[in-house]
């Protein structure tokens, strides 16, 4: 299998999902082939495939795999779809991708696959459009000059199909000479910032420094940041945003120091059925992610942990939420 950094983070080839194994980066850029529903679920749960739009596409392909495996057994496909949608609870894109593909099931397995391929193709276009709108908003708020930006987790081409949301906006700003430096938060405990965002920034030639998560609010307090740009896993009807743990603290500090805090997401991340962030299910992950590091224990044996993968930022702390369609009105 030809491995190139130009490959989409997730794609469909010869009857299977082919995706970048994000666990192996930055040391190893390798593709994995996922040919069964269980393999797709495993990849989502272990964050081999991660980021809201990327898991939405994976979910849609998972349904396509189920439909091909059980061409005459609709209940089996629906059961597989439910397992896929439940693989991770917070990013609404996963259920959105699964349900979108599942709606085509009455037309047969080929129609399901066509829908999953449409999800894939649309993601590149929608993240590019959202990123372009966000970049223009940032230029208009912060000035057409090289800006010092802060971002969290990984919202780039790895987290989507090919471009990125918040990191896509940073790519756009860099292309027009409007990035002085990006501060990338490392994003404990799985280090999506250190491993993935820094890898993408280096690949794109965008000036950057890595900081521990706790340094983000300190950088805001020290006047080192012109704008914070983050992605989202679910946007509630009132504009509350669930995103990677640590986002809320950055938003509080940004509001305290009057620095614009911009969320970039696709429409597929909006969940109009949820009134406010209070009702968003927050994934809690294994204690070992916190009590150990790189396969070694760092805390005393038996230590219990609190390990939420996401937090909720209330709309009052957000300057703007930008999608491919609009800058959303925040109450
Ligand atoms: O647990 P992860 O790595 O899947 O969390 C990802 C994030 O929180 C991203 O910020 C979000 O999915 C937006 S990706 C464009």
mmCIF file of C-alpha atoms and ligand atoms in Angstrom:
data_model
loop_
_atom_site.group_PDB
_atom_site.id
_atom_site.type_symbol
_atom_site.label_atom_id
_atom_site.label_comp_id
_atom_site.label_asym_id
_atom_site.label_seq_id
_atom_site.Cartn_x
_atom_site.Cartn_y
_atom_site.Cartn_z
ATOM 1 C CA UNK A 1 0.000 0.000 0.000
ATOM 2 C CA UNK A 2 1.560 3.321 -1.050
ATOM 3 C CA UNK A 3 2.035 5.505 2.003
ATOM 4 C CA UNK A 4 2.124 9.227 1.376
ATOM 5 C CA UNK A 5 1.381 12.164 3.605
ATOM 6 C CA UNK A 6 -0.998 13.355 0.862
ATOM 7 C CA UNK A 7 -3.328 10.439 1.577
ATOM 8 C CA UNK A 8 -6.685 11.382 3.080
ATOM 9 C CA UNK A 9 -6.821 10.564 6.786
ATOM 10 C CA UNK A 10 -9.651 8.156 5.983
ATOM 11 C CA UNK A 11 -10.748 6.684 2.662
ATOM 12 C CA UNK A 12 -12.390 3.657 1.055
ATOM 13 C CA UNK A 13 -10.320 1.270 -1.051
ATOM 14 C CA UNK A 14 -11.015 -2.204 -2.418
ATOM 15 C CA UNK A 15 -13.918 -2.952 -0.115
ATOM 16 C CA UNK A 16 -12.415 -1.646 3.124
ATOM 17 C CA UNK A 17 -11.739 1.508 5.089
ATOM 18 C CA UNK A 18 -8.147 2.705 4.852
ATOM 19 C CA UNK A 19 -7.181 5.182 7.558
ATOM 20 C CA UNK A 20 -4.095 6.768 9.074
ATOM 21 C CA UNK A 21 -3.307 5.048 12.372
ATOM 22 C CA UNK A 22 -3.152 8.168 14.543
ATOM 23 C CA UNK A 23 -1.776 6.209 17.497
ATOM 24 C CA UNK A 24 1.527 5.744 15.682
ATOM 25 C CA UNK A 25 2.182 9.407 14.879
ATOM 26 C CA UNK A 26 4.474 11.286 14.894
ATOM 27 C CA UNK A 27 6.998 8.442 14.836
ATOM 28 C CA UNK A 28 5.348 6.330 12.202
ATOM 29 C CA UNK A 29 2.955 7.339 9.405
ATOM 30 C CA UNK A 30 1.118 4.143 8.632
ATOM 31 C CA UNK A 31 -2.189 3.217 7.098
ATOM 32 C CA UNK A 32 -4.475 0.549 8.490
ATOM 33 C CA UNK A 33 -7.099 -1.433 6.660
ATOM 34 C CA UNK A 34 -10.426 -1.885 8.474
ATOM 35 C CA UNK A 35 -12.546 -4.545 6.819
ATOM 36 C CA UNK A 36 -15.142 -5.318 9.512
ATOM 37 C CA UNK A 37 -17.491 -3.391 11.771
ATOM 38 C CA UNK A 38 -15.560 -4.569 14.824
ATOM 39 C CA UNK A 39 -12.307 -3.289 13.369
ATOM 40 C CA UNK A 40 -13.909 0.119 12.752
ATOM 41 C CA UNK A 41 -15.295 0.207 16.302
ATOM 42 C CA UNK A 42 -11.898 -0.789 17.706
ATOM 43 C CA UNK A 43 -10.155 1.956 15.727
ATOM 44 C CA UNK A 44 -12.638 4.579 16.980
ATOM 45 C CA UNK A 45 -12.446 3.450 20.619
ATOM 46 C CA UNK A 46 -8.645 3.371 20.690
ATOM 47 C CA UNK A 47 -8.419 6.736 18.889
ATOM 48 C CA UNK A 48 -6.585 5.212 15.937
ATOM 49 C CA UNK A 49 -9.263 7.154 14.064
ATOM 50 C CA UNK A 50 -10.275 10.236 16.022
ATOM 51 C CA UNK A 51 -11.611 13.766 15.668
ATOM 52 C CA UNK A 52 -15.333 14.406 15.260
ATOM 53 C CA UNK A 53 -15.568 14.592 11.442
ATOM 54 C CA UNK A 54 -13.191 11.648 10.936
ATOM 55 C CA UNK A 55 -15.206 9.376 13.212
ATOM 56 C CA UNK A 56 -18.388 10.520 11.457
ATOM 57 C CA UNK A 57 -16.970 9.256 8.154
ATOM 58 C CA UNK A 58 -15.719 6.066 9.836
ATOM 59 C CA UNK A 59 -19.191 5.442 11.259
ATOM 60 C CA UNK A 60 -20.789 5.816 7.831
ATOM 61 C CA UNK A 61 -18.306 3.343 6.332
ATOM 62 C CA UNK A 62 -18.924 0.972 9.227
ATOM 63 C CA UNK A 63 -22.592 0.841 8.207
ATOM 64 C CA UNK A 64 -21.516 0.231 4.596
ATOM 65 C CA UNK A 65 -19.369 -2.706 5.766
ATOM 66 C CA UNK A 66 -22.296 -4.109 7.766
ATOM 67 C CA UNK A 67 -24.674 -3.736 4.813
ATOM 68 C CA UNK A 68 -22.256 -5.606 2.533
ATOM 69 C CA UNK A 69 -21.680 -8.335 5.123
ATOM 70 C CA UNK A 70 -25.418 -8.887 5.762
ATOM 71 C CA UNK A 71 -27.157 -8.092 2.468
ATOM 72 C CA UNK A 72 -30.424 -9.788 3.441
ATOM 73 C CA UNK A 73 -30.454 -9.149 7.169
ATOM 74 C CA UNK A 74 -31.641 -5.643 7.979
ATOM 75 C CA UNK A 75 -31.838 -6.215 11.768
ATOM 76 C CA UNK A 76 -28.181 -7.283 11.780
ATOM 77 C CA UNK A 77 -27.163 -4.099 9.961
ATOM 78 C CA UNK A 78 -29.239 -1.954 12.313
ATOM 79 C CA UNK A 79 -27.675 -3.669 15.344
ATOM 80 C CA UNK A 80 -24.195 -3.046 13.930
ATOM 81 C CA UNK A 81 -25.118 0.593 13.287
ATOM 82 C CA UNK A 82 -26.186 1.017 16.903
ATOM 83 C CA UNK A 83 -22.896 -0.454 18.126
ATOM 84 C CA UNK A 84 -20.972 1.890 15.824
ATOM 85 C CA UNK A 85 -22.904 4.961 16.970
ATOM 86 C CA UNK A 86 -22.199 4.036 20.605
ATOM 87 C CA UNK A 87 -18.457 3.550 20.157
ATOM 88 C CA UNK A 88 -17.828 7.059 21.497
ATOM 89 C CA UNK A 89 -20.636 9.124 23.034
ATOM 90 C CA UNK A 90 -19.671 12.786 22.806
ATOM 91 C CA UNK A 91 -18.961 13.708 19.173
ATOM 92 C CA UNK A 92 -22.367 13.877 17.511
ATOM 93 C CA UNK A 93 -20.753 13.446 14.092
ATOM 94 C CA UNK A 94 -20.411 9.727 14.767
ATOM 95 C CA UNK A 95 -24.154 9.130 15.143
ATOM 96 C CA UNK A 96 -24.825 11.624 12.345
ATOM 97 C CA UNK A 97 -22.584 9.664 9.930
ATOM 98 C CA UNK A 98 -24.042 6.318 10.994
ATOM 99 C CA UNK A 99 -27.644 7.474 10.657
ATOM 100 C CA UNK A 100 -27.016 9.182 7.352
ATOM 101 C CA UNK A 101 -25.658 5.958 5.832
ATOM 102 C CA UNK A 102 -28.337 3.826 7.499
ATOM 103 C CA UNK A 103 -31.141 5.851 5.914
ATOM 104 C CA UNK A 104 -30.106 4.392 2.528
ATOM 105 C CA UNK A 105 -30.355 0.796 3.720
ATOM 106 C CA UNK A 106 -33.775 0.147 2.102
ATOM 107 C CA UNK A 107 -32.112 0.876 -1.277
ATOM 108 C CA UNK A 108 -29.413 -1.760 -0.711
ATOM 109 C CA UNK A 109 -25.757 -2.018 0.254
ATOM 110 C CA UNK A 110 -24.470 -0.065 -2.765
ATOM 111 C CA UNK A 111 -26.631 2.912 -1.852
ATOM 112 C CA UNK A 112 -25.296 2.812 1.713
ATOM 113 C CA UNK A 113 -21.737 2.849 0.402
ATOM 114 C CA UNK A 114 -22.525 5.728 -1.973
ATOM 115 C CA UNK A 115 -23.824 7.733 0.999
ATOM 116 C CA UNK A 116 -20.677 7.021 3.023
ATOM 117 C CA UNK A 117 -18.565 8.150 0.065
ATOM 118 C CA UNK A 118 -20.654 11.333 -0.104
ATOM 119 C CA UNK A 119 -19.939 12.015 3.595
ATOM 120 C CA UNK A 120 -16.255 11.675 2.816
ATOM 121 C CA UNK A 121 -16.308 13.975 -0.210
ATOM 122 C CA UNK A 122 -18.404 16.606 1.553
ATOM 123 C CA UNK A 123 -16.158 16.759 4.606
ATOM 124 C CA UNK A 124 -13.228 18.127 2.657
ATOM 125 C CA UNK A 125 -15.431 20.852 1.144
ATOM 126 C CA UNK A 126 -17.239 21.751 4.364
ATOM 127 C CA UNK A 127 -14.138 21.962 6.550
ATOM 128 C CA UNK A 128 -12.430 24.115 3.907
ATOM 129 C CA UNK A 129 -15.431 26.457 3.801
ATOM 130 C CA UNK A 130 -15.686 26.667 7.608
ATOM 131 C CA UNK A 131 -11.944 27.300 7.839
ATOM 132 C CA UNK A 132 -12.138 30.068 5.222
ATOM 133 C CA UNK A 133 -15.011 31.819 7.020
ATOM 134 C CA UNK A 134 -13.214 31.535 10.362
ATOM 135 C CA UNK A 135 -9.964 32.908 8.948
ATOM 136 C CA UNK A 136 -11.809 35.907 7.521
ATOM 137 C CA UNK A 137 -13.541 36.503 10.855
ATOM 138 C CA UNK A 138 -10.238 36.339 12.725
ATOM 139 C CA UNK A 139 -8.633 38.794 10.298
ATOM 140 C CA UNK A 140 -11.532 41.192 10.736
ATOM 141 C CA UNK A 141 -11.473 40.929 14.552
ATOM 142 C CA UNK A 142 -7.734 40.859 15.155
ATOM 143 C CA UNK A 143 -6.317 42.770 12.205
ATOM 144 C CA UNK A 144 -4.606 41.820 8.967
ATOM 145 C CA UNK A 145 -1.206 41.246 10.512
ATOM 146 C CA UNK A 146 0.794 38.237 11.672
ATOM 147 C CA UNK A 147 -1.162 36.885 14.652
ATOM 148 C CA UNK A 148 -0.241 34.822 17.683
ATOM 149 C CA UNK A 149 -2.740 31.978 17.853
ATOM 150 C CA UNK A 150 -3.448 29.358 20.496
ATOM 151 C CA UNK A 151 -5.063 26.020 19.699
ATOM 152 C CA UNK A 152 -5.930 22.847 21.578
ATOM 153 C CA UNK A 153 -6.108 19.145 20.701
ATOM 154 C CA UNK A 154 -5.910 18.287 16.996
ATOM 155 C CA UNK A 155 -8.463 19.729 14.596
ATOM 156 C CA UNK A 156 -6.491 19.345 11.392
ATOM 157 C CA UNK A 157 -6.502 17.020 8.434
ATOM 158 C CA UNK A 158 -6.074 14.021 10.709
ATOM 159 C CA UNK A 159 -9.196 14.848 12.709
ATOM 160 C CA UNK A 160 -11.233 15.377 9.551
ATOM 161 C CA UNK A 161 -11.019 13.796 6.132
ATOM 162 C CA UNK A 162 -8.464 16.098 4.586
ATOM 163 C CA UNK A 163 -8.276 19.719 5.725
ATOM 164 C CA UNK A 164 -9.328 20.601 9.249
ATOM 165 C CA UNK A 165 -11.557 23.020 11.141
ATOM 166 C CA UNK A 166 -9.670 25.246 13.622
ATOM 167 C CA UNK A 167 -6.340 24.055 12.254
ATOM 168 C CA UNK A 168 -7.782 24.501 8.758
ATOM 169 C CA UNK A 169 -8.437 28.152 9.652
ATOM 170 C CA UNK A 170 -4.851 28.433 10.877
ATOM 171 C CA UNK A 171 -3.689 26.990 7.516
ATOM 172 C CA UNK A 172 -5.775 29.648 5.736
ATOM 173 C CA UNK A 173 -4.338 32.427 7.898
ATOM 174 C CA UNK A 174 -0.808 31.157 7.326
ATOM 175 C CA UNK A 175 -1.373 31.104 3.568
ATOM 176 C CA UNK A 176 -2.096 34.851 3.636
ATOM 177 C CA UNK A 177 0.818 35.671 5.924
ATOM 178 C CA UNK A 178 -1.317 36.205 9.018
ATOM 179 C CA UNK A 179 0.337 33.763 11.418
ATOM 180 C CA UNK A 180 3.273 34.891 13.533
ATOM 181 C CA UNK A 181 3.209 31.783 15.715
ATOM 182 C CA UNK A 182 0.874 29.050 16.885
ATOM 183 C CA UNK A 183 1.006 27.876 20.478
ATOM 184 C CA UNK A 184 -0.172 24.263 20.515
ATOM 185 C CA UNK A 185 -1.365 22.829 23.819
ATOM 186 C CA UNK A 186 -0.032 19.307 24.320
ATOM 187 C CA UNK A 187 -3.527 17.972 25.228
ATOM 188 C CA UNK A 188 -3.111 15.542 28.068
ATOM 189 C CA UNK A 189 -3.510 12.668 28.492
ATOM 190 C CA UNK A 190 -3.258 11.342 24.918
ATOM 191 C CA UNK A 191 -1.231 14.238 23.543
ATOM 192 C CA UNK A 192 -3.157 14.938 20.364
ATOM 193 C CA UNK A 193 -1.618 18.430 20.388
ATOM 194 C CA UNK A 194 1.973 17.331 20.890
ATOM 195 C CA UNK A 195 1.814 14.306 18.612
ATOM 196 C CA UNK A 196 -0.597 15.349 15.868
ATOM 197 C CA UNK A 197 -1.053 19.134 15.733
ATOM 198 C CA UNK A 198 2.662 19.790 15.952
ATOM 199 C CA UNK A 199 3.227 17.169 13.238
ATOM 200 C CA UNK A 200 0.693 18.898 10.978
ATOM 201 C CA UNK A 201 2.058 22.389 11.707
ATOM 202 C CA UNK A 202 5.583 21.229 10.899
ATOM 203 C CA UNK A 203 4.355 19.513 7.733
ATOM 204 C CA UNK A 204 2.663 22.764 6.666
ATOM 205 C CA UNK A 205 5.691 24.903 7.599
ATOM 206 C CA UNK A 206 3.706 27.048 10.065
ATOM 207 C CA UNK A 207 5.781 28.540 12.933
ATOM 208 C CA UNK A 208 4.773 26.996 16.241
ATOM 209 C CA UNK A 209 5.714 26.169 19.791
ATOM 210 C CA UNK A 210 4.371 23.399 21.987
ATOM 211 C CA UNK A 211 3.224 24.146 25.527
ATOM 212 C CA UNK A 212 1.836 22.096 28.390
ATOM 213 C CA UNK A 213 -1.903 22.571 28.790
ATOM 214 C CA UNK A 214 -1.484 24.599 31.977
ATOM 215 C CA UNK A 215 0.654 27.132 30.075
ATOM 216 C CA UNK A 216 -2.250 28.120 27.803
ATOM 217 C CA UNK A 217 -4.056 30.282 30.389
ATOM 218 C CA UNK A 218 -0.689 31.692 31.486
ATOM 219 C CA UNK A 219 0.086 32.693 27.879
ATOM 220 C CA UNK A 220 -3.299 34.422 27.680
ATOM 221 C CA UNK A 221 -2.609 36.248 30.950
ATOM 222 C CA UNK A 222 0.800 37.326 29.685
ATOM 223 C CA UNK A 223 -0.692 38.900 26.537
ATOM 224 C CA UNK A 224 1.012 36.356 24.276
ATOM 225 C CA UNK A 225 -2.123 35.363 22.332
ATOM 226 C CA UNK A 226 -4.246 37.353 19.856
ATOM 227 C CA UNK A 227 -6.900 34.698 19.295
ATOM 228 C CA UNK A 228 -7.809 31.177 20.469
ATOM 229 C CA UNK A 229 -9.080 28.774 17.797
ATOM 230 C CA UNK A 230 -10.551 25.387 18.737
ATOM 231 C CA UNK A 231 -12.805 22.746 17.209
ATOM 232 C CA UNK A 232 -15.938 21.095 18.594
ATOM 233 C CA UNK A 233 -17.391 17.655 19.166
ATOM 234 C CA UNK A 234 -20.972 18.793 19.732
ATOM 235 C CA UNK A 235 -22.637 22.194 19.615
ATOM 236 C CA UNK A 236 -25.897 22.369 21.578
ATOM 237 C CA UNK A 237 -28.871 24.436 20.382
ATOM 238 C CA UNK A 238 -27.962 27.325 22.726
ATOM 239 C CA UNK A 239 -24.340 27.474 21.509
ATOM 240 C CA UNK A 240 -22.695 25.560 24.365
ATOM 241 C CA UNK A 241 -19.776 23.574 22.949
ATOM 242 C CA UNK A 242 -18.321 20.222 23.976
ATOM 243 C CA UNK A 243 -14.684 19.861 22.968
ATOM 244 C CA UNK A 244 -11.478 18.241 24.215
ATOM 245 C CA UNK A 245 -10.883 18.478 27.959
ATOM 246 C CA UNK A 246 -9.027 21.714 28.676
ATOM 247 C CA UNK A 247 -11.057 23.829 26.248
ATOM 248 C CA UNK A 248 -13.207 25.281 29.038
ATOM 249 C CA UNK A 249 -10.199 26.494 31.010
ATOM 250 C CA UNK A 250 -8.809 28.222 27.931
ATOM 251 C CA UNK A 251 -12.188 29.872 27.307
ATOM 252 C CA UNK A 252 -12.359 31.181 30.888
ATOM 253 C CA UNK A 253 -8.865 32.611 30.617
ATOM 254 C CA UNK A 254 -9.552 34.077 27.156
ATOM 255 C CA UNK A 255 -12.697 35.820 28.465
ATOM 256 C CA UNK A 256 -10.807 37.085 31.529
ATOM 257 C CA UNK A 257 -8.116 38.609 29.309
ATOM 258 C CA UNK A 258 -10.492 39.725 26.523
ATOM 259 C CA UNK A 259 -8.945 37.556 23.836
ATOM 260 C CA UNK A 260 -11.331 36.334 21.083
ATOM 261 C CA UNK A 261 -12.252 32.666 21.476
ATOM 262 C CA UNK A 262 -13.415 31.157 18.178
ATOM 263 C CA UNK A 263 -14.904 27.685 17.634
ATOM 264 C CA UNK A 264 -14.695 26.246 14.113
ATOM 265 C CA UNK A 265 -16.885 23.256 13.283
ATOM 266 C CA UNK A 266 -18.976 21.723 10.539
ATOM 267 C CA UNK A 267 -22.778 21.790 10.558
ATOM 268 C CA UNK A 268 -22.649 18.040 11.236
ATOM 269 C CA UNK A 269 -21.288 18.878 14.705
ATOM 270 C CA UNK A 270 -24.428 20.854 15.617
ATOM 271 C CA UNK A 271 -27.024 19.002 17.636
ATOM 272 C CA UNK A 272 -30.270 20.915 17.658
ATOM 273 C CA UNK A 273 -31.906 18.174 19.725
ATOM 274 C CA UNK A 274 -29.838 19.140 22.758
ATOM 275 C CA UNK A 275 -30.900 22.361 24.424
ATOM 276 C CA UNK A 276 -27.735 23.097 26.353
ATOM 277 C CA UNK A 277 -24.356 21.628 27.178
ATOM 278 C CA UNK A 278 -25.741 20.188 30.416
ATOM 279 C CA UNK A 279 -27.320 17.385 28.371
ATOM 280 C CA UNK A 280 -24.199 16.411 26.412
ATOM 281 C CA UNK A 281 -22.859 12.978 27.396
ATOM 282 C CA UNK A 282 -19.191 13.310 28.300
ATOM 283 C CA UNK A 283 -17.019 10.295 27.592
ATOM 284 C CA UNK A 284 -14.963 9.170 30.570
ATOM 285 C CA UNK A 285 -11.955 7.104 29.606
ATOM 286 C CA UNK A 286 -9.760 4.566 31.373
ATOM 287 C CA UNK A 287 -7.803 5.594 34.467
ATOM 288 C CA UNK A 288 -4.616 4.131 32.943
ATOM 289 C CA UNK A 289 -4.491 7.011 30.453
ATOM 290 C CA UNK A 290 -3.851 9.323 33.417
ATOM 291 C CA UNK A 291 -2.000 7.090 35.860
ATOM 292 C CA UNK A 292 0.502 5.901 33.272
ATOM 293 C CA UNK A 293 2.548 7.279 30.441
ATOM 294 C CA UNK A 294 3.878 5.438 27.374
ATOM 295 C CA UNK A 295 3.069 2.078 28.916
ATOM 296 C CA UNK A 296 4.690 2.856 32.305
ATOM 297 C CA UNK A 297 2.907 3.614 35.573
ATOM 298 C CA UNK A 298 3.587 7.130 36.847
ATOM 299 C CA UNK A 299 1.143 7.163 39.770
ATOM 300 C CA UNK A 300 1.170 4.759 42.703
ATOM 301 C CA UNK A 301 -0.455 1.415 41.903
ATOM 302 C CA UNK A 302 -4.217 1.474 42.428
ATOM 303 C CA UNK A 303 -4.603 5.247 42.034
ATOM 304 C CA UNK A 304 -8.108 6.124 40.879
ATOM 305 C CA UNK A 305 -8.477 8.802 38.221
ATOM 306 C CA UNK A 306 -10.981 11.301 36.867
ATOM 307 C CA UNK A 307 -10.493 11.184 33.113
ATOM 308 C CA UNK A 308 -13.196 12.997 31.140
ATOM 309 C CA UNK A 309 -12.246 13.209 27.467
ATOM 310 C CA UNK A 310 -14.232 16.412 26.916
ATOM 311 C CA UNK A 311 -15.605 19.453 28.709
ATOM 312 C CA UNK A 312 -18.381 21.905 27.932
ATOM 313 C CA UNK A 313 -17.738 25.580 27.273
ATOM 314 C CA UNK A 314 -20.845 27.713 27.845
ATOM 315 C CA UNK A 315 -21.822 30.012 25.008
ATOM 316 C CA UNK A 316 -21.187 33.168 27.087
ATOM 317 C CA UNK A 317 -17.454 32.489 26.901
ATOM 318 C CA UNK A 318 -17.399 32.008 23.118
ATOM 319 C CA UNK A 319 -16.827 34.930 20.762
ATOM 320 C CA UNK A 320 -18.020 33.100 17.652
ATOM 321 C CA UNK A 321 -18.908 29.643 16.350
ATOM 322 C CA UNK A 322 -18.140 29.353 12.651
ATOM 323 C CA UNK A 323 -19.402 26.611 10.322
ATOM 324 C CA UNK A 324 -19.329 26.170 6.554
ATOM 325 C CA UNK A 325 -22.659 27.996 6.374
ATOM 326 C CA UNK A 326 -22.416 30.851 8.816
ATOM 327 C CA UNK A 327 -21.032 32.594 11.839
ATOM 328 C CA UNK A 328 -23.676 31.355 14.280
ATOM 329 C CA UNK A 329 -25.665 33.807 16.307
ATOM 330 C CA UNK A 330 -24.770 33.265 19.941
ATOM 331 C CA UNK A 331 -27.474 34.459 22.360
HETATM 332 O O1 LIG B 1 -10.717 12.569 21.687
HETATM 333 P P1 LIG B 1 -10.477 13.178 20.340
HETATM 334 O O2 LIG B 1 -9.050 13.278 19.986
HETATM 335 O O3 LIG B 1 -11.311 12.537 19.256
HETATM 336 O O4 LIG B 1 -11.030 14.664 20.491
HETATM 337 C C1 LIG B 1 -11.043 15.502 19.376
HETATM 338 C C2 LIG B 1 -11.433 16.882 19.684
HETATM 339 O O5 LIG B 1 -11.827 17.225 20.772
HETATM 340 C C3 LIG B 1 -11.425 17.855 18.537
HETATM 341 O O6 LIG B 1 -11.186 19.157 18.991
HETATM 342 C C4 LIG B 1 -12.788 17.823 17.841
HETATM 343 O O7 LIG B 1 -13.162 16.521 17.516
HETATM 344 C C5 LIG B 1 -12.814 18.651 16.631
HETATM 345 S S1 LIG B 1 -11.928 17.897 15.277
HETATM 346 C C6 LIG B 1 -12.118 18.868 13.911
#
